[in-house]
Coordinates of C-alpha atoms in Angstrom, one line a residue:
M9 CA 11.5 -6.5 53.3
M10 CA 8.6 -5.0 51.8
I11 CA 7.0 -5.9 48.2
Q12 CA 5.1 -3.5 46.1
D13 CA 2.7 -3.9 43.8
R14 CA 3.3 -3.6 40.2
P15 CA 2.0 -0.1 39.4
P16 CA -1.2 -0.1 37.2
S17 CA 0.4 0.7 33.6
A18 CA 2.6 -2.0 33.8
V19 CA 0.0 -4.4 34.2
K20 CA -1.1 -5.3 30.6
A21 CA -4.7 -4.8 30.0
L22 CA -7.3 -7.7 29.2
P23 CA -9.7 -7.4 26.2
K24 CA -13.1 -6.5 26.9
L25 CA -16.0 -9.0 26.2
L26 CA -19.3 -7.1 26.9
I27 CA -22.3 -10.4 27.8
V28 CA -26.2 -9.0 27.6
E29 CA -27.7 -11.5 29.2
D30 CA -30.2 -11.2 31.8
D31 CA -30.4 -14.7 33.7
P32 CA -28.6 -14.5 36.4
G33 CA -27.5 -17.8 36.7
L34 CA -26.0 -18.0 33.2
Q35 CA -24.4 -14.4 33.9
A36 CA -22.3 -15.9 37.0
Q37 CA -21.3 -18.7 34.9
L38 CA -20.3 -16.7 32.0
K39 CA -18.6 -14.0 33.8
W40 CA -16.1 -16.7 35.1
A41 CA -15.5 -18.4 32.0
Y42 CA -12.8 -16.2 30.5
E43 CA -10.0 -15.7 32.6
D44 CA -8.1 -13.6 29.5
F45 CA -11.1 -11.5 29.3
E46 CA -12.5 -8.5 31.2
V47 CA -15.9 -9.2 31.4
L48 CA -18.4 -6.7 31.8
I49 CA -22.1 -7.8 32.3
A50 CA -25.4 -6.2 31.1
G51 CA -29.1 -7.8 31.7
D52 CA -30.6 -4.9 29.7
R53 CA -30.5 -2.5 26.7
Q54 CA -29.9 0.7 28.8
T55 CA -26.8 -0.9 30.9
A56 CA -25.1 -2.8 27.8
L57 CA -24.8 0.4 25.6
A58 CA -23.9 2.7 28.6
L59 CA -21.2 0.0 28.9
L60 CA -20.5 0.2 25.5
R61 CA -19.8 3.8 25.4
S62 CA -18.0 3.8 28.2
E63 CA -16.0 0.3 28.2
E64 CA -15.9 0.2 24.6
P65 CA -15.5 -3.6 24.2
S66 CA -14.3 -5.5 21.6
V67 CA -16.5 -8.6 21.6
V68 CA -20.3 -9.0 22.9
T69 CA -22.2 -11.8 23.2
L70 CA -26.1 -10.9 22.8
D71 CA -28.9 -12.6 23.9
L72 CA -31.6 -11.6 21.7
G73 CA -34.0 -12.9 24.1
L74 CA -34.4 -9.5 26.9
P75 CA -36.9 -7.5 28.6
P76 CA -39.3 -6.7 27.9
D77 CA -39.8 -9.4 25.5
P78 CA -37.8 -12.7 26.9
D79 CA -40.4 -14.6 25.1
G80 CA -39.4 -13.1 22.0
T81 CA -36.5 -11.1 20.0
S82 CA -37.6 -7.8 19.4
E83 CA -35.4 -6.3 22.2
G84 CA -32.2 -7.9 21.0
F85 CA -32.2 -6.9 17.9
A86 CA -32.6 -3.4 19.1
V87 CA -29.8 -3.9 21.2
L88 CA -27.9 -5.3 18.1
D89 CA -28.9 -2.2 15.7
A90 CA -27.8 0.0 18.3
I91 CA -24.1 -1.4 18.6
M92 CA -24.3 -1.4 15.0
A93 CA -24.5 1.7 14.6
L94 CA -22.2 3.2 17.8
K95 CA -19.7 1.1 17.1
P96 CA -19.6 -0.8 14.0
D97 CA -16.5 -2.5 14.5
T98 CA -17.4 -4.4 17.4
K99 CA -18.3 -8.2 17.1
V100 CA -21.2 -9.5 18.3
I101 CA -22.2 -12.9 18.8
V102 CA -25.4 -13.1 19.4
A103 CA -27.9 -16.5 20.9
S104 CA -31.0 -17.2 20.7
G105 CA -33.5 -20.4 21.5
H106 CA -36.5 -18.5 19.3
G107 CA -36.5 -19.5 15.4
A108 CA -32.6 -20.3 15.7
R109 CA -32.2 -20.4 11.7
E110 CA -34.4 -16.9 11.1
S111 CA -32.4 -15.0 14.0
A112 CA -29.2 -16.4 12.6
L113 CA -29.9 -15.0 9.2
R114 CA -31.1 -11.8 10.3
A115 CA -28.8 -10.7 12.8
I116 CA -25.9 -11.8 10.2
S117 CA -27.9 -10.0 7.7
Q118 CA -27.7 -7.1 10.2
G119 CA -24.2 -7.1 11.3
A120 CA -23.5 -9.7 13.6
Y121 CA -20.0 -11.2 13.4
D122 CA -21.6 -15.1 14.6
F123 CA -24.2 -16.9 16.1
Y124 CA -24.8 -19.7 18.5
A125 CA -27.7 -21.8 19.5
K126 CA -28.8 -22.2 23.3
P127 CA -28.4 -23.9 25.6
V128 CA -24.7 -22.3 25.7
D129 CA -21.7 -24.5 25.5
I130 CA -19.1 -22.4 27.5
D131 CA -16.2 -24.3 25.7
S132 CA -17.7 -23.4 22.1
L133 CA -18.6 -20.2 22.6
G134 CA -15.4 -19.3 23.8
L135 CA -13.8 -20.5 21.0
I136 CA -16.1 -18.2 19.0
V137 CA -15.3 -15.4 21.7
R138 CA -11.2 -15.8 21.2
R139 CA -12.0 -16.1 17.1
A140 CA -13.9 -12.5 17.3
L141 CA -11.0 -11.1 18.8
H142 CA -8.8 -12.1 16.5
L143 CA -10.3 -10.6 14.2
H144 CA -11.0 -7.7 15.4
R145 CA -7.7 -7.1 16.6
I146 CA -6.5 -7.8 12.8
E147 CA -8.8 -5.1 11.6
A148 CA -7.4 -2.6 14.1
E149 CA -4.2 -3.1 12.6
N150 CA -5.0 -3.1 8.9
R151 CA -7.1 0.2 10.4
Q152 CA -4.3 1.8 12.1
L153 CA -1.3 0.9 9.6
A154 CA -3.8 2.0 6.4
E155 CA -4.1 5.4 8.0
R156 CA -0.3 5.9 9.1
A157 CA 1.3 4.4 6.4
P158 CA 0.7 6.8 3.7
E159 CA 1.4 10.2 5.9
G160 CA 4.7 8.3 7.7
N161 CA 6.5 6.9 4.3
K162 CA 6.0 9.7 2.0
V163 CA 8.5 11.4 0.6
L164 CA 9.1 13.4 -2.9
G165 CA 5.4 14.7 -3.1
R166 CA 3.2 11.2 -3.3
L167 CA 5.5 8.7 -3.4
I168 CA 5.2 5.9 -0.7
T169 CA 8.3 3.9 0.8
G170 CA 9.7 2.8 3.7
A171 CA 12.6 1.2 1.8
P172 CA 16.2 2.8 1.9
E173 CA 16.7 2.0 -1.7
M174 CA 13.7 4.0 -2.3
V175 CA 14.5 6.6 0.0
K176 CA 17.9 7.0 -1.4
V177 CA 16.5 7.0 -4.8
A178 CA 14.1 9.9 -3.6
R179 CA 16.8 12.1 -2.0
T180 CA 18.8 11.8 -5.2
I181 CA 15.7 13.5 -7.3
E182 CA 15.3 16.2 -4.8
R183 CA 19.0 16.9 -5.5
V184 CA 19.2 17.7 -8.3
A185 CA 15.5 19.1 -9.0
G186 CA 16.7 22.3 -8.2
T187 CA 18.9 22.4 -11.7
N188 CA 18.5 22.5 -14.8
V189 CA 19.9 19.4 -15.9
S190 CA 18.4 16.3 -18.1
V191 CA 17.6 13.3 -15.8
M192 CA 17.3 9.8 -16.9
L193 CA 15.4 7.5 -15.2
L194 CA 16.3 3.6 -15.3
G195 CA 13.9 0.6 -14.0
A196 CA 11.8 -2.1 -14.9
S197 CA 8.3 -1.8 -16.5
G198 CA 5.8 -0.7 -13.2
T199 CA 8.6 0.9 -10.9
G200 CA 6.8 4.9 -10.6
K201 CA 9.1 6.1 -13.4
E202 CA 6.7 8.3 -14.1
L203 CA 5.8 9.0 -10.6
L204 CA 9.4 9.9 -9.8
A205 CA 9.2 12.1 -13.0
R206 CA 6.3 13.9 -11.6
G207 CA 7.6 14.4 -8.1
L208 CA 11.2 15.9 -9.3
H209 CA 8.9 18.5 -11.9
E210 CA 7.1 19.2 -8.5
A211 CA 9.8 20.0 -6.0
S212 CA 11.8 22.2 -9.2
P213 CA 11.3 25.9 -9.7
R214 CA 9.3 24.7 -12.7
R215 CA 6.4 23.4 -10.4
Q216 CA 4.4 26.0 -11.4
G217 CA 4.7 25.1 -15.3
T218 CA 3.0 22.4 -16.8
F219 CA 4.0 18.5 -16.5
V220 CA 3.9 17.0 -19.8
A221 CA 4.1 13.1 -19.7
I222 CA 4.0 10.9 -23.1
N223 CA 4.9 7.6 -23.9
C224 CA 7.2 7.1 -27.1
A225 CA 6.4 3.4 -27.7
A226 CA 2.5 4.0 -27.2
I227 CA 2.5 6.2 -30.5
P228 CA 3.2 4.9 -34.5
E229 CA 6.4 6.3 -35.7
N230 CA 4.9 8.4 -38.6
L231 CA 3.3 10.6 -35.9
L232 CA 5.9 10.8 -33.2
E233 CA 7.4 13.4 -34.7
S234 CA 4.3 16.2 -34.9
E235 CA 3.7 14.7 -31.0
L236 CA 6.8 16.2 -30.3
F237 CA 7.5 19.1 -32.0
G238 CA 3.8 19.7 -33.5
H239 CA 3.3 20.7 -37.1
E240 CA 1.8 23.8 -38.8
K241 CA -1.6 23.9 -40.8
G242 CA -1.3 22.1 -44.3
A243 CA 2.1 20.6 -43.4
F244 CA 0.8 17.0 -44.5
T245 CA -3.3 15.2 -45.1
G246 CA -5.1 16.3 -42.3
A247 CA -3.0 18.9 -40.8
V248 CA -6.2 21.0 -40.7
K249 CA -4.7 23.6 -38.1
T250 CA -1.8 24.6 -36.5
T251 CA -1.0 22.8 -33.5
E252 CA 1.6 22.9 -31.1
G253 CA 4.0 19.7 -30.1
K254 CA 4.5 18.3 -26.2
I255 CA 8.0 20.2 -26.3
E256 CA 6.3 23.4 -26.9
Q257 CA 3.4 22.7 -24.5
A258 CA 5.4 22.0 -21.7
S259 CA 7.6 25.4 -22.3
G260 CA 8.5 26.7 -18.4
G261 CA 7.6 23.6 -17.2
T262 CA 8.7 19.5 -18.2
L263 CA 8.4 17.1 -20.2
F264 CA 8.5 13.4 -19.4
L265 CA 9.7 10.9 -22.5
D266 CA 8.7 7.7 -21.2
E267 CA 10.1 4.8 -22.9
V268 CA 13.0 7.1 -24.7
G269 CA 14.5 3.7 -26.7
D270 CA 11.6 3.8 -28.9
I271 CA 12.3 7.0 -30.7
P272 CA 12.7 5.8 -34.1
F273 CA 16.3 6.8 -35.1
P274 CA 15.8 10.0 -37.9
L275 CA 13.9 11.7 -35.0
Q276 CA 17.0 11.5 -32.6
V277 CA 18.2 13.7 -34.7
K278 CA 16.0 16.5 -34.5
L279 CA 16.1 15.6 -30.5
L280 CA 19.2 16.1 -30.2
R281 CA 19.3 19.8 -32.1
F282 CA 16.3 20.4 -29.5
L283 CA 18.8 19.7 -26.7
Q284 CA 21.7 21.6 -28.2
E285 CA 20.2 24.6 -29.3
R286 CA 16.8 24.7 -27.6
T287 CA 15.0 25.5 -30.5
I288 CA 12.5 23.7 -32.3
E289 CA 10.4 23.6 -35.8
R290 CA 7.3 22.6 -36.3
I291 CA 6.6 20.7 -39.4
G292 CA 6.0 22.4 -42.2
G293 CA 7.2 25.3 -40.3
R294 CA 10.3 27.7 -41.2
R295 CA 10.4 29.2 -38.1
S296 CA 12.5 28.3 -35.0
I297 CA 10.8 29.0 -32.2
E298 CA 12.7 29.4 -28.8
V299 CA 11.3 26.7 -25.7
D300 CA 12.4 26.6 -22.2
T301 CA 11.3 23.2 -21.5
R302 CA 13.2 20.6 -19.0
I303 CA 13.7 16.6 -20.5
V304 CA 13.1 13.8 -18.1
C305 CA 13.4 10.6 -19.6
A306 CA 13.0 7.1 -18.6
T307 CA 13.4 3.7 -20.4
H308 CA 13.4 -0.4 -19.2
Q309 CA 16.2 -0.8 -22.0
N310 CA 19.5 -1.4 -22.2
L311 CA 20.5 2.2 -24.0
E312 CA 24.1 0.8 -24.5
A313 CA 23.4 -1.9 -25.5
M314 CA 21.3 -0.3 -28.1
I315 CA 24.1 2.3 -28.8
T316 CA 26.4 -0.5 -29.7
D317 CA 24.0 -1.8 -32.2
G318 CA 23.4 1.4 -33.5
R319 CA 19.8 1.9 -33.0
F320 CA 20.7 4.6 -30.3
R321 CA 22.5 8.1 -31.1
E322 CA 25.5 8.0 -28.1
D323 CA 25.4 11.6 -28.5
L324 CA 21.9 12.0 -27.7
F325 CA 22.1 9.3 -24.3
Y326 CA 25.0 11.7 -22.3
R327 CA 22.5 14.7 -23.7
L328 CA 19.5 13.3 -22.0
A329 CA 21.7 11.6 -19.5
E330 CA 23.4 13.9 -17.3
I331 CA 22.0 12.7 -14.1
V332 CA 21.2 8.8 -14.5
V333 CA 18.9 7.6 -11.3
R334 CA 18.2 3.5 -11.4
I335 CA 14.9 2.1 -9.6
P336 CA 15.0 -1.0 -7.9
S337 CA 11.9 -3.1 -8.5
L338 CA 9.6 -3.6 -5.6
A339 CA 11.3 -7.4 -5.2
E340 CA 14.2 -5.3 -4.0
R341 CA 12.5 -3.2 -1.4
P342 CA 11.4 -5.4 1.5
G343 CA 8.8 -4.7 3.5
D344 CA 7.6 -1.9 0.6
G345 CA 4.9 -4.3 -0.7
A346 CA 2.6 -4.8 2.6
L347 CA 3.1 -1.1 3.0
L348 CA 1.4 -0.3 -0.5
A349 CA -1.0 -2.9 -0.6
K350 CA -3.0 -1.6 2.1
V351 CA -2.9 1.9 0.7
F352 CA -4.1 0.4 -2.3
L353 CA -6.8 -1.5 -0.8
T354 CA -8.1 1.2 1.2
R355 CA -8.3 3.5 -1.9
F356 CA -10.3 0.4 -3.8
A357 CA -12.2 -0.2 -0.7
A358 CA -13.5 3.1 -0.5
E359 CA -14.2 3.1 -4.9
M360 CA -15.5 -0.5 -4.7
N361 CA -16.3 -2.7 -2.2
P362 CA -16.4 -0.5 1.4
S363 CA -17.2 -3.8 3.6
V364 CA -13.4 -4.6 3.1
K365 CA -11.3 -3.4 6.0
G366 CA -7.9 -5.1 5.6
F367 CA -5.4 -8.3 5.2
A368 CA -5.6 -11.3 6.7
P369 CA -2.5 -13.0 7.6
D370 CA -1.7 -15.1 5.0
A371 CA -2.0 -12.2 2.1
L372 CA 0.5 -10.1 3.9
A373 CA 2.8 -13.6 4.2
A374 CA 1.9 -13.9 0.6
I375 CA 3.0 -10.3 -0.4
D376 CA 6.0 -10.6 1.2
A377 CA 6.7 -13.7 -0.4
W378 CA 6.0 -13.1 -3.9
T379 CA 8.7 -11.8 -6.3
W380 CA 6.5 -9.0 -8.1
P381 CA 7.5 -9.1 -11.6
G382 CA 5.0 -6.8 -12.4
N383 CA 6.3 -4.3 -9.6
V384 CA 3.9 -1.8 -8.3
R385 CA 1.6 -2.1 -11.0
E386 CA 1.6 -5.5 -10.8
L387 CA 0.4 -5.0 -7.1
E388 CA -2.2 -2.4 -7.4
N389 CA -4.0 -4.6 -10.5
R390 CA -4.0 -7.5 -7.9
V391 CA -5.2 -5.8 -4.9
K392 CA -8.0 -3.9 -6.8
R393 CA -8.9 -7.5 -8.2
A394 CA -8.7 -8.6 -4.7
V395 CA -11.3 -6.2 -3.0
I396 CA -13.6 -6.8 -5.9
M397 CA -13.5 -10.5 -5.4
A398 CA -13.3 -10.4 -2.1
D399 CA -16.5 -12.4 0.1
G400 CA -15.5 -11.4 4.0
K401 CA -14.0 -8.1 5.1
L402 CA -10.2 -9.4 5.2
V403 CA -8.6 -9.9 2.1
G404 CA -6.8 -13.3 2.2
A405 CA -4.2 -14.6 -0.2
A406 CA -6.4 -16.6 -2.6
D407 CA -8.3 -13.8 -2.9
L408 CA -4.9 -12.3 -4.7
D409 CA -4.6 -15.1 -6.6
L410 CA -0.8 -15.5 -5.8
A411 CA 0.8 -19.2 -6.5
E412 CA 3.1 -20.5 -3.5
P413 CA 7.0 -18.9 -4.1
G414 CA 9.3 -21.7 -5.6
E415 CA 12.5 -21.9 -4.4
D416 CA 15.1 -19.8 -5.3
E417 CA 17.7 -22.4 -7.6
A418 CA 19.4 -19.6 -9.7
N419 CA 21.3 -18.2 -6.9
P420 CA 23.4 -20.6 -5.6
L421 CA 24.9 -19.2 -1.8
N422 CA 26.9 -20.6 0.9
L423 CA 25.6 -20.7 4.2
K424 CA 26.5 -17.8 5.7
S425 CA 25.6 -15.4 2.9
A426 CA 22.1 -17.0 2.8
R427 CA 21.5 -16.4 6.8
E428 CA 22.7 -13.2 6.3
A429 CA 20.4 -12.6 3.5
T430 CA 17.7 -14.1 5.3
D431 CA 17.8 -12.2 8.4
R432 CA 18.1 -9.1 6.1
K433 CA 14.6 -9.8 4.4
M434 CA 13.3 -10.9 7.7
I435 CA 14.4 -7.8 9.7
R436 CA 13.3 -5.2 7.2
H437 CA 9.6 -7.4 6.7
A438 CA 9.5 -6.9 10.4
L439 CA 10.3 -3.0 10.5
A440 CA 7.9 -2.1 8.0
R441 CA 5.0 -4.1 9.4
S442 CA 5.3 -3.1 12.3
E443 CA 6.2 0.4 11.1
G444 CA 9.7 0.8 12.5
N445 CA 8.9 0.7 16.0
I446 CA 11.7 -1.5 18.0
S447 CA 10.3 -3.3 20.5
N448 CA 7.0 -4.2 17.8
T449 CA 9.5 -5.8 15.5
A450 CA 11.6 -7.7 18.0
R451 CA 8.4 -9.6 19.3
L452 CA 7.5 -10.1 15.5
L453 CA 10.8 -11.8 15.1
G454 CA 10.7 -13.3 18.3
I455 CA 14.4 -12.0 19.9
S456 CA 15.3 -9.0 22.0
R457 CA 15.9 -5.5 21.5
P458 CA 19.0 -5.8 22.3
T459 CA 20.0 -8.4 19.8
L460 CA 17.4 -6.4 17.5
Y461 CA 19.6 -3.4 17.7
D462 CA 23.3 -5.5 17.4
L463 CA 21.6 -7.1 14.2
L464 CA 20.3 -3.7 13.2
K465 CA 24.2 -2.7 13.0
Q466 CA 25.8 -5.6 11.9
Y467 CA 24.1 -5.7 8.5
D468 CA 24.1 -1.7 8.4
L469 CA 20.7 -1.7 8.4
Q470 CA 19.3 2.2 8.6
H471 CA 16.3 2.8 11.4

């Protein structure tokens, strides 16, 4: 019976290491020292750059003393500059016995990853090479996720999510967008209520009209009526001209009332009249003005409790809450933390610190573990701070300033429930980290693909 070799495609490709060294003895020694790499050898600048273009090695070890300047460093630095220009993500480790300290500082400043002095210690150099390869892979993964995540996980226009809970919210909003009903968004601060309201507007037939947003909690009570309904010239001291209110400005479009629970009780009567009659009167005016404005509102308050306490009109609530959409917190959307963090990092790095390329593994673990009481807004602010403060190419957990998560003692669970909750959370984190790829998810979890499929079915996790 003849045993056939596996096809080339079945053999896992080794990472490529380019050794730029003009000493034949050292070339041979290094070539056979790293069995876990495909080792490429170059003895001069031309050969090195040709191999860089054709083979695209992840890591390069570079002797600075190359011909025609074997006793100096000019040729080696010329090769380093060329590598950084052609393929700046390559990890270059430079070596020289000439002015070691000065050469090291110069090499690092010109883009080298690390430095070692001759004579070569094979084991020590091997540690540096493997560490460089690990960093190269992390940076490559971060770039791929940052490039794919926004488009692959966009729903409802600009909303980015991979969580079934948030996809369900987006689908609900898409279904009601084509109607003219009032929509109330309920959720904690920082969950993206305005983003969803804007998405509803852009998915509706009113998309050509104006989207106007107003935070009712941010405007003093004595000014809120004027902001909403407008005023006529001379209506009060300082009213030097007739001014349209937000409701009128949004005619033909959508008005988003954020923190609607903060509207004063007397003003609630006037808002209710507008919703019933679709007409308004400016302050100081005597003429009814027809306005075709759709209302979308949001609050993090318990309006039912406010109705019971007499602080919010029940009839207004039912006018505003024809459709109620509850928005999950970031902690209830496993996987979205890391997904959104990569999007924020790409944006802030381009604006503030281009040297930052991604997250270190400890940072991703910290993001997954944190409960995010401030939701997406907190995540965005922490990533912005981390990008500004990061010293290296990767943002670490310390840059995010996240404390170690404590044990959740407030919700005791029996063993079966605890295991199921943990399984669900870990599976969804792994799915998000691997962009939904089943094979990669199974590998991250340390289980087989059939086992993963069984768990997805058992826990009714959509994929």
